[in-house]
Amino acid sequence: MNFTLTFLSLYLISMAIGRKVKLPSVITETTVLVLIFTISYWGGVTIPVNEIASVLVISLIMATLLILITYVIGLFFIDKVHLYPMKVNLRMQIKYVIPLVLGLILGLGIRFELPFTFIIDYELYFLAVIIGIEIGRSFNIGLLKRTTGLAILAVTVDVVGAIILSVIFSPLIPLKASLMITLGSGWYSYTGPFVAKYFGPALGVVGFLSNFLREQLAFILLPILLRVKATPIGAIAIGGATSMDVTLPLYVDLLGGEYAVGAMISGFILTLLIPIILPTIALL
């Protein structure tokens, strides 16, 4: 309870501060990479070796199913699209894989017993400040007023798809944990550590990996799905929070400028809400 309220307070206060403060991007990137390494190392230390494979498989299945379920829901909002050549930034795709893999390997080979919950608590507090400041810089009422139509539908489809998948996985994963993982909406650097805080490193790694794979699989599966049956709403919903940054170039290339604007706004809404939704679920 105290952790959740402290996290939310830091996040909201930092949003207000963000209007006047600008942080170097290296601070955000370093914070995220350290968090990923910490949770992965904790997972390597704690998760039995014979469970690593199952964690990877569950994460891949969750990511794939979430993409397919979300896209199918989006088919109820079919529209015409124009397809363009796709570009993929491989550096973006592998940047966060390194600390994840390195942490797991070191955790499996060098098992130091550290106060991981204490360490992750304060890493998350720092992350709350960082993301609050970043979001606060771009947050304004005018932007919210323009957030209608396409973006709202995409957010709705994303949330509905996440809830459906969490129910499907509830026999294997506690429902609250499953909801946190699926409602992470692709924001793996936040979701993984947060899930680990409440449900331990194994599900924390699932939270990170399933959301990370969701983002990466979007680059592979979206061009295929759009050619089978085009639904811009479903396509944007798949990107979740990442549609405002990492996967935004994908929407520009595949759907064109009009839908890309909708994708950016949709991602912004989710990025604003996820740090509130996940702690709220933890309090239920």
XYZ file of N, CA and C in Angstrom:
852
model
N 0.829 -1.206 0.000
C 0.000 0.000 0.000
C 0.867 1.261 0.000
N 1.830 1.338 0.943
C 2.687 2.511 1.038
C 3.494 2.720 -0.234
N 4.016 1.603 -0.805
C 4.789 1.717 -2.037
C 3.937 2.303 -3.154
N 2.737 1.762 -3.335
C 1.869 2.186 -4.427
C 1.511 3.664 -4.307
N 1.118 4.099 -3.113
C 0.749 5.498 -2.922
C 1.950 6.422 -3.108
N 3.120 5.979 -2.654
C 4.333 6.777 -2.844
C 4.671 6.896 -4.324
N 4.570 5.783 -5.044
C 4.862 5.781 -6.473
C 3.931 6.737 -7.207
N 2.617 6.629 -6.952
C 1.651 7.489 -7.625
C 1.888 8.953 -7.278
N 2.203 9.224 -6.025
C 2.453 10.606 -5.608
C 3.660 11.191 -6.332
N 4.742 10.414 -6.402
C 5.945 10.876 -7.103
C 5.659 11.108 -8.583
N 4.885 10.211 -9.179
C 4.541 10.317 -10.604
C 3.758 11.598 -10.873
N 2.717 11.870 -10.077
C 1.861 13.029 -10.299
C 2.595 14.335 -9.994
N 3.371 14.350 -8.924
C 4.153 15.550 -8.587
C 5.176 15.848 -9.683
N 5.805 14.788 -10.200
C 6.824 14.964 -11.239
C 6.216 15.456 -12.542
N 4.954 15.089 -12.806
C 4.274 15.617 -13.994
C 4.175 17.137 -13.923
N 3.871 17.647 -12.733
C 3.788 19.100 -12.556
C 5.162 19.745 -12.711
N 6.165 19.095 -12.161
C 7.537 19.610 -12.267
C 8.021 19.581 -13.709
N 7.553 18.587 -14.460
C 8.011 18.393 -15.833
C 7.769 19.561 -16.753
N 6.849 20.436 -16.392
C 6.593 21.614 -17.229
C 7.785 22.570 -17.253
N 8.639 22.480 -16.226
C 9.753 23.423 -16.114
C 11.121 22.742 -16.124
N 11.132 21.416 -16.132
C 12.390 20.685 -16.039
C 12.571 19.783 -17.257
N 13.781 19.751 -17.784
C 14.102 18.862 -18.892
C 15.283 17.991 -18.502
N 15.122 16.686 -18.661
C 16.179 15.744 -18.310
C 16.881 15.228 -19.561
N 18.189 15.029 -19.501
C 18.901 14.420 -20.636
C 18.357 13.007 -20.888
N 18.258 12.636 -22.148
C 17.705 11.320 -22.494
C 18.532 10.183 -21.903
N 19.829 10.435 -21.691
C 20.695 9.384 -21.159
C 20.245 8.954 -19.760
N 19.649 9.873 -18.996
C 19.177 9.528 -17.651
C 18.037 8.533 -17.736
N 17.097 8.797 -18.631
C 15.961 7.880 -18.800
C 16.429 6.516 -19.277
N 17.280 6.505 -20.302
C 17.751 5.238 -20.856
C 18.528 4.437 -19.817
N 19.389 5.118 -19.078
C 20.191 4.430 -18.068
C 19.300 3.842 -16.975
N 18.302 4.605 -16.542
C 17.377 4.133 -15.506
C 16.663 2.869 -15.957
N 16.187 2.876 -17.194
C 15.461 1.724 -17.732
C 16.380 0.511 -17.846
N 17.590 0.722 -18.357
C 18.522 -0.391 -18.530
C 18.918 -1.014 -17.191
N 19.133 -0.166 -16.184
C 19.478 -0.664 -14.847
C 18.324 -1.469 -14.260
N 17.103 -0.980 -14.446
C 15.932 -1.695 -13.949
C 15.787 -3.059 -14.619
N 15.974 -3.087 -15.929
C 15.872 -4.345 -16.661
C 16.914 -5.337 -16.169
N 18.148 -4.847 -15.983
C 19.212 -5.725 -15.505
C 18.896 -6.251 -14.103
N 18.404 -5.369 -13.233
C 18.112 -5.775 -11.853
C 17.054 -6.861 -11.804
N 15.949 -6.655 -12.511
C 14.861 -7.638 -12.472
C 15.297 -8.944 -13.131
N 16.098 -8.852 -14.193
C 16.568 -10.060 -14.868
C 17.551 -10.832 -13.999
N 18.434 -10.089 -13.313
C 19.387 -10.753 -12.421
C 18.641 -11.420 -11.259
N 17.668 -10.719 -10.725
C 16.839 -11.285 -9.652
C 16.140 -12.552 -10.139
N 15.640 -12.489 -11.381
C 15.012 -13.668 -11.948
C 15.989 -14.819 -12.094
N 17.207 -14.523 -12.572
C 18.214 -15.568 -12.731
C 18.622 -16.196 -11.420
N 18.688 -15.362 -10.348
C 19.062 -15.856 -9.025
C 17.953 -16.718 -8.421
N 16.708 -16.319 -8.655
C 15.574 -16.920 -7.959
C 14.871 -18.027 -8.739
N 14.694 -17.834 -10.049
C 13.943 -18.809 -10.847
C 14.777 -20.071 -11.038
N 14.221 -21.240 -10.713
C 14.944 -22.489 -10.975
C 15.276 -22.607 -12.465
N 16.441 -23.171 -12.746
C 16.892 -23.280 -14.143
C 15.863 -23.992 -15.005
N 15.196 -25.005 -14.443
C 14.242 -25.769 -15.236
C 12.950 -24.999 -15.521
N 12.802 -23.775 -14.946
C 11.607 -22.974 -15.208
C 11.856 -21.862 -16.222
N 13.123 -21.644 -16.573
C 13.449 -20.561 -17.507
C 12.736 -20.755 -18.844
N 12.769 -21.980 -19.351
C 12.136 -22.271 -20.644
C 10.645 -21.973 -20.597
N 9.986 -22.355 -19.505
C 8.545 -22.135 -19.401
C 8.219 -20.645 -19.351
N 9.073 -19.856 -18.689
C 8.877 -18.405 -18.635
C 8.959 -17.809 -20.037
N 9.939 -18.252 -20.810
C 10.092 -17.757 -22.179
C 8.903 -18.142 -23.053
N 8.459 -19.392 -22.918
C 7.342 -19.874 -23.732
C 6.060 -19.137 -23.385
N 5.774 -18.982 -22.088
C 4.561 -18.273 -21.663
C 4.576 -16.834 -22.172
N 5.739 -16.186 -22.089
C 5.844 -14.794 -22.548
C 5.568 -14.683 -24.042
N 6.124 -15.591 -24.817
C 5.917 -15.576 -26.270
C 4.459 -15.834 -26.622
N 3.842 -16.798 -25.946
C 2.438 -17.114 -26.212
C 1.541 -15.940 -25.849
N 1.812 -15.320 -24.682
C 0.998 -14.176 -24.275
C 1.113 -13.028 -25.278
N 2.331 -12.739 -25.710
C 2.535 -11.637 -26.654
C 1.826 -11.899 -27.977
N 1.963 -13.119 -28.479
C 1.344 -13.464 -29.771
C -0.174 -13.442 -29.687
N -0.726 -14.040 -28.638
C -2.177 -14.073 -28.483
C -2.756 -12.678 -28.303
N -2.047 -11.830 -27.555
C -2.551 -10.478 -27.340
C -2.616 -9.706 -28.654
N -1.606 -9.877 -29.480
C -1.609 -9.222 -30.787
C -2.797 -9.706 -31.631
N -2.997 -11.013 -31.667
C -4.069 -11.576 -32.498
C -5.450 -11.199 -31.968
N -5.645 -11.304 -30.651
C -6.936 -10.962 -30.057
C -7.262 -9.489 -30.281
N -6.281 -8.635 -30.039
C -6.486 -7.192 -30.213
C -6.815 -6.853 -31.655
N -6.109 -7.494 -32.561
C -6.339 -7.205 -33.974
C -7.731 -7.661 -34.416
N -8.156 -8.825 -33.935
C -9.481 -9.342 -34.287
C -10.570 -8.408 -33.768
N -10.415 -7.902 -32.543
C -11.383 -6.940 -32.011
C -11.421 -5.699 -32.901
N -10.251 -5.295 -33.370
C -10.179 -4.125 -34.241
C -10.872 -4.309 -35.570
N -11.122 -5.555 -35.956
C -11.811 -5.812 -37.226
C -13.245 -5.292 -37.219
N -13.777 -5.008 -36.032
C -15.111 -4.409 -35.950
C -15.073 -2.941 -36.353
N -13.872 -2.409 -36.571
C -13.717 -1.010 -36.950
C -12.882 -0.923 -38.227
N -13.275 -1.706 -39.213
C -12.514 -1.799 -40.464
C -12.591 -0.481 -41.237
N -11.460 -0.126 -41.840
C -11.387 1.055 -42.689
C -10.356 0.770 -43.776
N -10.321 1.581 -44.786
C -9.349 1.388 -45.858
C -7.998 1.967 -45.443
N -6.942 1.319 -45.877
C -5.598 1.809 -45.578
C -4.741 1.730 -46.830
N -3.691 2.517 -46.813
C -2.692 2.465 -47.878
C -1.398 1.934 -47.285
N -0.818 0.937 -47.890
C 0.381 0.306 -47.351
C 1.632 0.841 -48.041
N 2.651 1.066 -47.248
C 3.912 1.598 -47.747
C 5.060 0.698 -47.290
N 6.218 0.797 -47.912
C 7.361 -0.020 -47.480
C 7.669 0.208 -46.006
N 8.029 -0.848 -45.296
C 8.271 -0.778 -43.856
C 9.758 -0.671 -43.564
N 10.095 0.114 -42.555
C 11.470 0.241 -42.081
C 11.522 -0.202 -40.622
N 12.549 -0.937 -40.249
C 12.696 -1.402 -38.880
C 14.074 -0.995 -38.363
N 14.092 -0.322 -37.219
C 15.345 0.080 -36.591
C 15.821 -1.053 -35.691
N 16.792 -1.816 -36.159
C 17.258 -2.982 -35.406
C 17.921 -2.585 -34.091
N 18.511 -1.403 -34.048
C 19.136 -0.958 -32.800
C 18.089 -0.838 -31.700
N 16.913 -0.318 -32.054
C 15.829 -0.222 -31.084
C 15.398 -1.601 -30.611
N 15.434 -2.553 -31.525
C 14.944 -3.890 -31.202
C 15.867 -4.636 -30.245
N 17.172 -4.352 -30.299
C 18.107 -5.144 -29.487
C 18.628 -4.385 -28.263
N 18.345 -3.084 -28.182
C 18.926 -2.276 -27.110
C 18.612 -2.825 -25.724
N 17.370 -3.259 -25.527
C 16.962 -3.719 -24.211
C 17.142 -5.221 -24.017
N 17.502 -5.902 -25.079
C 17.727 -7.339 -24.954
C 19.017 -7.618 -24.186
N 20.020 -6.776 -24.381
C 21.335 -7.012 -23.772
C 21.273 -7.082 -22.247
N 20.704 -6.063 -21.537
C 20.651 -6.181 -20.070
C 19.745 -7.310 -19.603
N 18.715 -7.626 -20.384
C 17.824 -8.732 -20.024
C 18.574 -10.056 -20.038
N 19.252 -10.340 -21.140
C 19.984 -11.596 -21.282
C 21.160 -11.642 -20.318
N 21.900 -10.522 -20.211
C 23.058 -10.465 -19.334
C 22.650 -10.700 -17.877
N 21.547 -10.080 -17.468
C 21.070 -10.253 -16.105
C 20.689 -11.685 -15.798
N 19.980 -12.327 -16.726
C 19.574 -13.718 -16.525
C 20.787 -14.646 -16.442
N 21.752 -14.438 -17.338
C 22.940 -15.300 -17.361
C 23.753 -15.139 -16.082
N 23.984 -13.878 -15.682
C 24.755 -13.637 -14.460
C 24.013 -14.157 -13.230
N 22.684 -13.989 -13.234
C 21.896 -14.479 -12.114
C 21.940 -15.986 -11.984
N 21.947 -16.675 -13.120
C 22.027 -18.132 -13.101
C 23.416 -18.613 -12.694
N 24.465 -17.828 -13.057
C 25.833 -18.272 -12.782
C 26.428 -17.756 -11.492
N 26.036 -16.530 -11.103
C 26.590 -15.910 -9.896
C 25.423 -15.501 -8.997
N 25.077 -16.337 -8.067
C 23.860 -16.139 -7.272
C 24.130 -15.418 -5.959
N 24.266 -14.090 -6.053
C 24.395 -13.276 -4.846
C 23.001 -13.012 -4.275
N 22.856 -13.182 -2.979
C 21.593 -12.869 -2.319
C 21.601 -11.393 -1.924
N 20.826 -10.605 -2.626
C 20.758 -9.169 -2.383
C 19.341 -8.784 -1.955
N 19.164 -7.628 -1.326
C 17.809 -7.159 -0.964
C 17.082 -6.613 -2.193
N 16.691 -7.518 -3.088
C 16.150 -7.101 -4.384
C 14.887 -6.255 -4.263
N 13.979 -6.638 -3.357
C 12.735 -5.869 -3.243
C 13.023 -4.428 -2.827
N 13.971 -4.240 -1.923
C 14.352 -2.897 -1.490
C 14.972 -2.125 -2.657
N 15.886 -2.764 -3.374
C 16.566 -2.113 -4.503
C 15.568 -1.706 -5.574
N 14.671 -2.629 -5.936
C 13.709 -2.358 -7.005
C 12.713 -1.284 -6.584
N 12.331 -1.263 -5.301
C 11.444 -0.205 -4.813
C 11.996 1.167 -5.175
N 13.267 1.390 -4.859
C 13.846 2.713 -5.065
C 14.182 2.971 -6.537
N 14.467 1.932 -7.269
C 14.631 2.110 -8.716
C 13.307 2.527 -9.343
N 12.197 1.943 -8.868
C 10.877 2.305 -9.386
C 10.478 3.716 -8.960
N 10.842 4.106 -7.758
C 10.571 5.482 -7.330
C 11.272 6.465 -8.267
N 12.526 6.166 -8.576
C 13.279 7.032 -9.485
C 12.643 7.037 -10.872
N 12.179 5.850 -11.318
C 11.513 5.765 -12.617
C 10.227 6.598 -12.624
N 9.488 6.595 -11.506
C 8.257 7.385 -11.411
C 8.559 8.860 -11.628
N 9.655 9.333 -11.048
C 10.050 10.727 -11.210
C 10.442 11.019 -12.659
N 11.215 10.111 -13.241
C 11.695 10.299 -14.617
C 10.537 10.356 -15.611
N 9.650 9.344 -15.553
C 8.553 9.302 -16.528
C 7.543 10.407 -16.257
N 7.379 10.787 -14.990
C 6.479 11.890 -14.674
C 6.950 13.189 -15.292
N 8.239 13.454 -15.189
C 8.808 14.671 -15.774
C 8.681 14.647 -17.296
N 8.974 13.498 -17.901
C 8.907 13.399 -19.359
C 7.486 13.617 -19.865
N 6.515 12.971 -19.224
C 5.131 13.112 -19.659
C 4.616 14.519 -19.372
N 5.033 15.078 -18.241
C 4.609 16.426 -17.884
C 5.011 17.472 -18.905
N 6.117 17.265 -19.582
C 6.597 18.226 -20.580
C 5.650 18.333 -21.768
N 5.000 17.222 -22.136
C 4.137 17.230 -23.323
C 2.655 17.270 -22.979
N 2.331 17.185 -21.690
C 0.928 17.135 -21.284
C 0.310 18.526 -21.274
N -0.854 18.652 -21.916
C -1.613 19.894 -21.851
C -3.072 19.608 -22.206
N -3.950 20.484 -21.772
C -5.384 20.294 -21.958
C -5.751 20.282 -23.435
N -5.056 21.124 -24.217
C -5.354 21.175 -25.641
C -5.148 19.834 -26.317
N -4.078 19.137 -25.904
C -3.799 17.826 -26.477
C -4.900 16.838 -26.114
N -5.371 16.897 -24.876
C -6.434 15.991 -24.458
C -7.731 16.254 -25.225
N -8.027 17.527 -25.485
C -9.250 17.854 -26.218
C -9.221 17.310 -27.640
N -8.025 17.220 -28.202
C -7.903 16.702 -29.567
C -7.859 15.172 -29.601
N -7.857 14.560 -28.420
C -7.765 13.105 -28.331
C -9.146 12.492 -28.422
N -9.620 12.321 -29.636
C -10.951 11.779 -29.856
C -10.907 10.713 -30.946
N -12.080 10.135 -31.201
C -12.235 9.249 -32.347
C -11.286 8.086 -32.404
N -10.374 8.160 -33.351
C -9.436 7.079 -33.639
C -8.654 6.657 -32.402
N -8.097 7.621 -31.683
C -7.261 7.302 -30.519
C -8.068 6.632 -29.417
N -9.271 7.136 -29.136
C -10.105 6.572 -28.075
C -10.511 5.143 -28.412
N -10.862 4.901 -29.665
C -11.223 3.540 -30.083
C -10.037 2.594 -29.941
N -8.846 3.063 -30.325
C -7.655 2.214 -30.233
C -7.342 1.872 -28.778
N -7.461 2.850 -27.885
C -7.221 2.608 -26.460
C -8.233 1.604 -25.922
N -9.499 1.768 -26.317
C -10.557 0.850 -25.865
C -10.280 -0.567 -26.325
N -9.906 -0.723 -27.585
C -9.598 -2.048 -28.129
C -8.414 -2.660 -27.396
N -7.399 -1.858 -27.107
C -6.223 -2.339 -26.385
C -6.605 -2.867 -24.998
N -7.414 -2.115 -24.278
C -7.815 -2.504 -22.918
C -8.695 -3.749 -22.949
N -9.658 -3.799 -23.873
C -10.542 -4.968 -23.963
C -9.745 -6.224 -24.298
N -8.832 -6.116 -25.261
C -7.995 -7.258 -25.620
C -7.150 -7.729 -24.446
N -6.614 -6.785 -23.676
C -5.788 -7.126 -22.516
C -6.600 -7.859 -21.462
N -7.807 -7.394 -21.203
C -8.663 -8.027 -20.193
C -9.045 -9.443 -20.614
N -9.379 -9.610 -21.888
C -9.736 -10.937 -22.393
C -8.576 -11.909 -22.214
N -7.373 -11.477 -22.578
C -6.207 -12.363 -22.459
C -5.894 -12.669 -20.998
N -6.054 -11.686 -20.131
C -5.771 -11.921 -18.710
C -6.712 -12.961 -18.129
N -7.952 -12.952 -18.574
C -8.922 -13.959 -18.117
C -8.532 -15.335 -18.644
N -8.092 -15.390 -19.904
C -7.669 -16.663 -20.498
C -6.507 -17.272 -19.706
N -5.584 -16.426 -19.265
C -4.397 -16.913 -18.555
C -4.586 -17.015 -17.043
N -5.749 -16.598 -16.543
C -5.958 -16.612 -15.093
C -5.835 -17.997 -14.448
N -6.114 -19.118 -15.159
C -5.855 -20.421 -14.522
C -4.367 -20.692 -14.299
N -3.498 -20.029 -15.070
C -2.052 -20.241 -14.948
C -1.369 -19.152 -14.135
N -1.879 -17.934 -14.237
C -1.284 -16.776 -13.575
C -2.370 -16.087 -12.756
N -2.084 -15.680 -11.516
C -3.088 -14.953 -10.727
C -3.688 -13.808 -11.535
N -5.008 -13.642 -11.418
C -5.700 -12.673 -12.266
C -5.127 -11.262 -12.141
N -4.808 -10.828 -10.940
C -4.255 -9.481 -10.764
C -2.916 -9.348 -11.481
N -2.085 -10.382 -11.375
C -0.792 -10.353 -12.069
C -0.993 -10.365 -13.571
N -1.930 -11.192 -14.032
C -2.217 -11.291 -15.453
C -2.729 -9.959 -16.002
N -3.592 -9.291 -15.226
C -4.095 -7.981 -15.651
C -2.972 -6.963 -15.734
N -2.082 -6.965 -14.745
C -0.948 -6.046 -14.774
C -0.083 -6.280 -16.008
N 0.175 -7.549 -16.302
C 1.043 -7.890 -17.431
C 0.422 -7.451 -18.750
N -0.838 -7.795 -18.965
C -1.477 -7.494 -20.254
C -1.799 -6.005 -20.402
N -2.158 -5.349 -19.298
C -2.467 -3.920 -19.361
C -1.202 -3.066 -19.359
N -0.038 -3.715 -19.318
C 1.211 -2.981 -19.487
C 1.323 -2.346 -20.850
N 0.532 -2.846 -21.804
C 0.407 -2.237 -23.138
C 1.740 -2.016 -23.849
N 2.649 -2.952 -23.677
C 3.922 -2.846 -24.370
C 4.987 -2.080 -23.610
N 4.630 -1.483 -22.469
C 5.594 -0.708 -21.695
C 6.349 -1.672 -20.772
N 7.263 -2.424 -21.335
C 7.940 -3.505 -20.618
C 8.868 -3.016 -19.518
N 9.530 -1.882 -19.739
C 10.497 -1.381 -18.761
C 9.822 -0.943 -17.463
N 8.544 -0.654 -17.531
C 7.779 -0.320 -16.331
C 7.030 -1.531 -15.792
N 6.398 -2.279 -16.683
C 5.537 -3.395 -16.273
C 6.323 -4.504 -15.582
N 7.460 -4.908 -16.158
C 8.239 -6.001 -15.586
C 8.633 -5.761 -14.142
N 9.320 -4.666 -13.838
C 9.695 -4.399 -12.447
C 8.492 -4.232 -11.521
N 7.410 -3.632 -12.025
C 6.251 -3.418 -11.174
C 5.577 -4.737 -10.811
N 5.451 -5.623 -11.785
C 4.872 -6.947 -11.512
C 5.781 -7.720 -10.551
N 7.083 -7.609 -10.758
C 8.040 -8.300 -9.879
C 7.905 -7.826 -8.442
N 7.616 -6.546 -8.262
C 7.457 -5.984 -6.927
C 6.366 -6.719 -6.140
N 5.283 -7.066 -6.813
C 4.127 -7.655 -6.132
C 4.040 -9.170 -6.260
N 4.593 -9.723 -7.337
C 4.398 -11.150 -7.587
C 5.689 -11.936 -7.782
N 6.837 -11.298 -7.562
C 8.096 -12.014 -7.626
C 8.762 -11.948 -8.989
N 10.022 -12.380 -9.055
C 10.824 -12.214 -10.270
C 10.355 -13.037 -11.469
N 9.818 -14.229 -11.225
C 9.397 -15.066 -12.359
C 8.320 -14.362 -13.177
N 7.256 -13.896 -12.503
C 6.199 -13.182 -13.214
C 6.672 -11.798 -13.653
N 7.657 -11.242 -12.945
C 8.238 -9.980 -13.384
C 8.915 -10.127 -14.736
N 9.649 -11.220 -14.904
C 10.296 -11.497 -16.193
C 9.246 -11.728 -17.273
N 8.158 -12.435 -16.930
C 7.062 -12.637 -17.886
C 6.460 -11.287 -18.271
N 6.274 -10.417 -17.270
C 5.735 -9.091 -17.548
C 6.613 -8.301 -18.492
N 7.922 -8.383 -18.271
C 8.852 -7.680 -19.156
C 8.861 -8.299 -20.549
N 9.090 -9.618 -20.604
C 9.267 -10.283 -21.889
C 8.020 -10.239 -22.761
N 6.854 -10.496 -22.168
C 5.635 -10.528 -22.979
C 5.350 -9.160 -23.583
N 5.613 -8.094 -22.828
C 5.401 -6.753 -23.368
C 6.494 -6.357 -24.348
N 7.722 -6.782 -24.071
C 8.812 -6.523 -25.020
C 8.562 -7.243 -26.345
N 8.169 -8.516 -26.254
C 7.901 -9.294 -27.468
C 6.694 -8.753 -28.226
N 5.733 -8.214 -27.492
C 4.571 -7.594 -28.149
C 5.032 -6.465 -29.062
N 5.919 -5.633 -28.554
C 6.438 -4.534 -29.362
C 7.214 -5.043 -30.578
N 8.091 -6.009 -30.346
C 8.931 -6.505 -31.431
C 8.133 -7.280 -32.473
N 7.182 -8.075 -32.009
C 6.360 -8.853 -32.937
C 5.459 -7.950 -33.787
N 5.167 -6.753 -33.282
C 4.362 -5.815 -34.060
C 5.032 -5.509 -35.397
N 6.369 -5.377 -35.393
C 7.101 -5.095 -36.627
C 6.995 -6.251 -37.625
N 6.867 -7.457 -37.098
C 6.822 -8.645 -37.956
C 5.407 -8.963 -38.417
N 4.450 -8.913 -37.477
C 3.104 -9.401 -37.755
C 2.163 -8.368 -38.375
N 2.330 -7.094 -38.031
C 1.390 -6.093 -38.524
C 1.327 -5.995 -40.048
N 2.461 -5.976 -40.754
C 2.365 -5.937 -42.225
C 1.604 -7.129 -42.786
N 1.771 -8.291 -42.155
C 1.063 -9.493 -42.609
C -0.428 -9.386 -42.328
N -0.775 -8.998 -41.084
C -2.183 -8.905 -40.691
C -2.923 -7.860 -41.511
N -2.277 -6.734 -41.786
C -2.925 -5.680 -42.567
C -3.213 -6.128 -43.998
N -2.373 -7.002 -44.521
C -2.600 -7.499 -45.876
C -3.701 -8.558 -45.918
N -3.871 -9.262 -44.823
C -4.939 -10.271 -44.755
C -6.297 -9.587 -44.636
N -6.413 -8.668 -43.679
C -7.650 -7.907 -43.468
C -7.295 -6.640 -42.726
N -7.417 -5.503 -43.369
C -6.921 -4.259 -42.787
C -7.860 -3.673 -41.745
N -7.321 -3.337 -40.568
C -8.039 -2.615 -39.525
C -7.079 -1.666 -38.816
N -7.079 -0.405 -39.183
C -6.174 0.560 -38.552
C -6.348 0.641 -37.040
N -7.597 0.526 -36.560
C -7.842 0.607 -35.120
C -7.127 -0.532 -34.403
N -7.310 -1.758 -34.916
C -6.646 -2.913 -34.324
C -5.136 -2.806 -34.427
N -4.657 -2.291 -35.563
C -3.217 -2.162 -35.768
C -2.607 -1.201 -34.750
N -3.255 -0.063 -34.544
C -2.753 0.924 -33.591
C -2.833 0.376 -32.165
N -3.913 -0.336 -31.852
C -4.091 -0.897 -30.508
C -2.975 -1.875 -30.159
N -2.489 -2.607 -31.144
C -1.413 -3.568 -30.907
C -0.169 -2.864 -30.365
N 0.119 -1.684 -30.868
C 1.295 -0.945 -30.417
C 1.196 -0.482 -28.977
N -0.035 -0.326 -28.463
C -0.213 0.106 -27.084
C 0.496 1.424 -26.802
N 1.180 1.476 -25.668
C 1.884 2.699 -25.279
C 3.033 3.020 -26.220
N 3.570 2.002 -26.905
C 4.733 2.221 -27.767
C 4.378 2.916 -29.073
N 3.062 3.071 -29.345
C 2.668 3.684 -30.615
C 2.995 5.181 -30.658
N 3.386 5.744 -29.504
C 3.777 7.159 -29.515
C 5.281 7.336 -29.712
N 6.036 6.225 -29.699
C 7.481 6.377 -29.877
C 8.090 5.266 -30.716
N 8.362 4.090 -30.118
C 9.126 3.052 -30.816
C 8.423 2.550 -32.076
N 7.125 2.244 -31.960
C 6.425 1.698 -33.134
C 5.782 2.785 -34.002
N 5.905 4.051 -33.599
C 5.307 5.122 -34.401
C 5.809 5.138 -35.842
N 7.123 4.976 -36.090
C 7.580 4.929 -37.488
C 6.919 3.813 -38.292
N 6.575 2.727 -37.625
C 5.889 1.619 -38.297
C 4.528 2.069 -38.811
N 3.805 2.849 -38.014
C 2.478 3.324 -38.424
C 2.575 4.380 -39.511
N 3.613 5.190 -39.457
C 3.822 6.163 -40.524
C 4.039 5.440 -41.849
N 4.864 4.399 -41.811
C 5.185 3.658 -43.035
C 4.017 2.826 -43.544
N 3.292 2.199 -42.625
C 2.228 1.279 -43.036
C 0.893 1.965 -43.303
N 0.554 2.973 -42.491
C -0.787 3.543 -42.551
C -0.837 4.979 -43.047
N 0.283 5.666 -43.061
C 0.291 7.044 -43.510
C 0.094 8.032 -42.372
N 0.197 9.317 -42.687
C 0.234 10.371 -41.680
C -0.995 10.491 -40.817
N -2.189 10.387 -41.394
C -3.423 10.586 -40.618
C -3.537 9.571 -39.488
N -3.337 8.300 -39.822
C -3.427 7.260 -38.797
C -2.245 7.339 -37.825
N -1.109 7.802 -38.308
C 0.055 7.922 -37.425
C -0.202 8.931 -36.312
N -0.923 10.006 -36.631
C -1.280 10.985 -35.595
C -2.169 10.319 -34.545
N -3.157 9.536 -35.011
C -4.020 8.816 -34.084
C -3.234 7.849 -33.224
N -2.236 7.193 -33.821
C -1.390 6.250 -33.081
C -0.602 6.972 -31.997
N -0.073 8.139 -32.333
C 0.724 8.891 -31.365
C -0.128 9.319 -30.166
N -1.336 9.799 -30.435
C -2.214 10.241 -29.352
C -2.658 9.053 -28.504
N -2.973 7.936 -29.158
C -3.360 6.724 -28.433
C -2.251 6.273 -27.492
N -1.028 6.256 -27.994
C 0.108 5.868 -27.170
C 0.323 6.823 -26.018
N 0.089 8.104 -26.260
C 0.245 9.098 -25.198
C -0.762 8.861 -24.071
N -2.014 8.573 -24.437
C -3.049 8.325 -23.426
C -2.658 7.129 -22.560
N -2.235 6.049 -23.208
C -1.863 4.848 -22.465
C -0.631 5.088 -21.604
N 0.330 5.836 -22.129
C 1.530 6.145 -21.351
C 1.169 6.963 -20.117
N 0.176 7.804 -20.248
C -0.293 8.609 -19.125
C -1.031 7.755 -18.094
N -1.798 6.761 -18.566
C -2.671 5.996 -17.684
C -2.027 4.766 -17.042
N -1.084 4.136 -17.731
C -0.516 2.877 -17.222
C 0.086 3.024 -15.826
N 0.859 4.088 -15.546
C 1.402 4.224 -14.185
C 0.333 4.452 -13.125
N -0.905 4.687 -13.545
C -2.027 4.821 -12.610
C -2.819 3.514 -12.540
N -3.012 2.870 -13.707
C -3.812 1.650 -13.772
C -3.160 0.504 -13.010
N -1.870 0.270 -13.224
C -1.210 -0.870 -12.585
C -1.175 -0.755 -11.063
N -0.801 0.394 -10.505
C -0.866 0.505 -9.040
C -2.284 0.360 -8.497
N -3.282 0.828 -9.281
C -4.671 0.690 -8.846
C -5.055 -0.786 -8.764
N -4.644 -1.580 -9.756
C -4.909 -3.014 -9.732
C -4.262 -3.642 -8.496
N -3.064 -3.188 -8.170
C -2.348 -3.731 -7.000
C -3.113 -3.474 -5.712
N -3.884 -2.375 -5.671
C -4.632 -2.028 -4.462
C -5.941 -2.788 -4.328
N -6.413 -3.395 -5.419
C -7.702 -4.086 -5.401
C -7.647 -5.353 -4.535
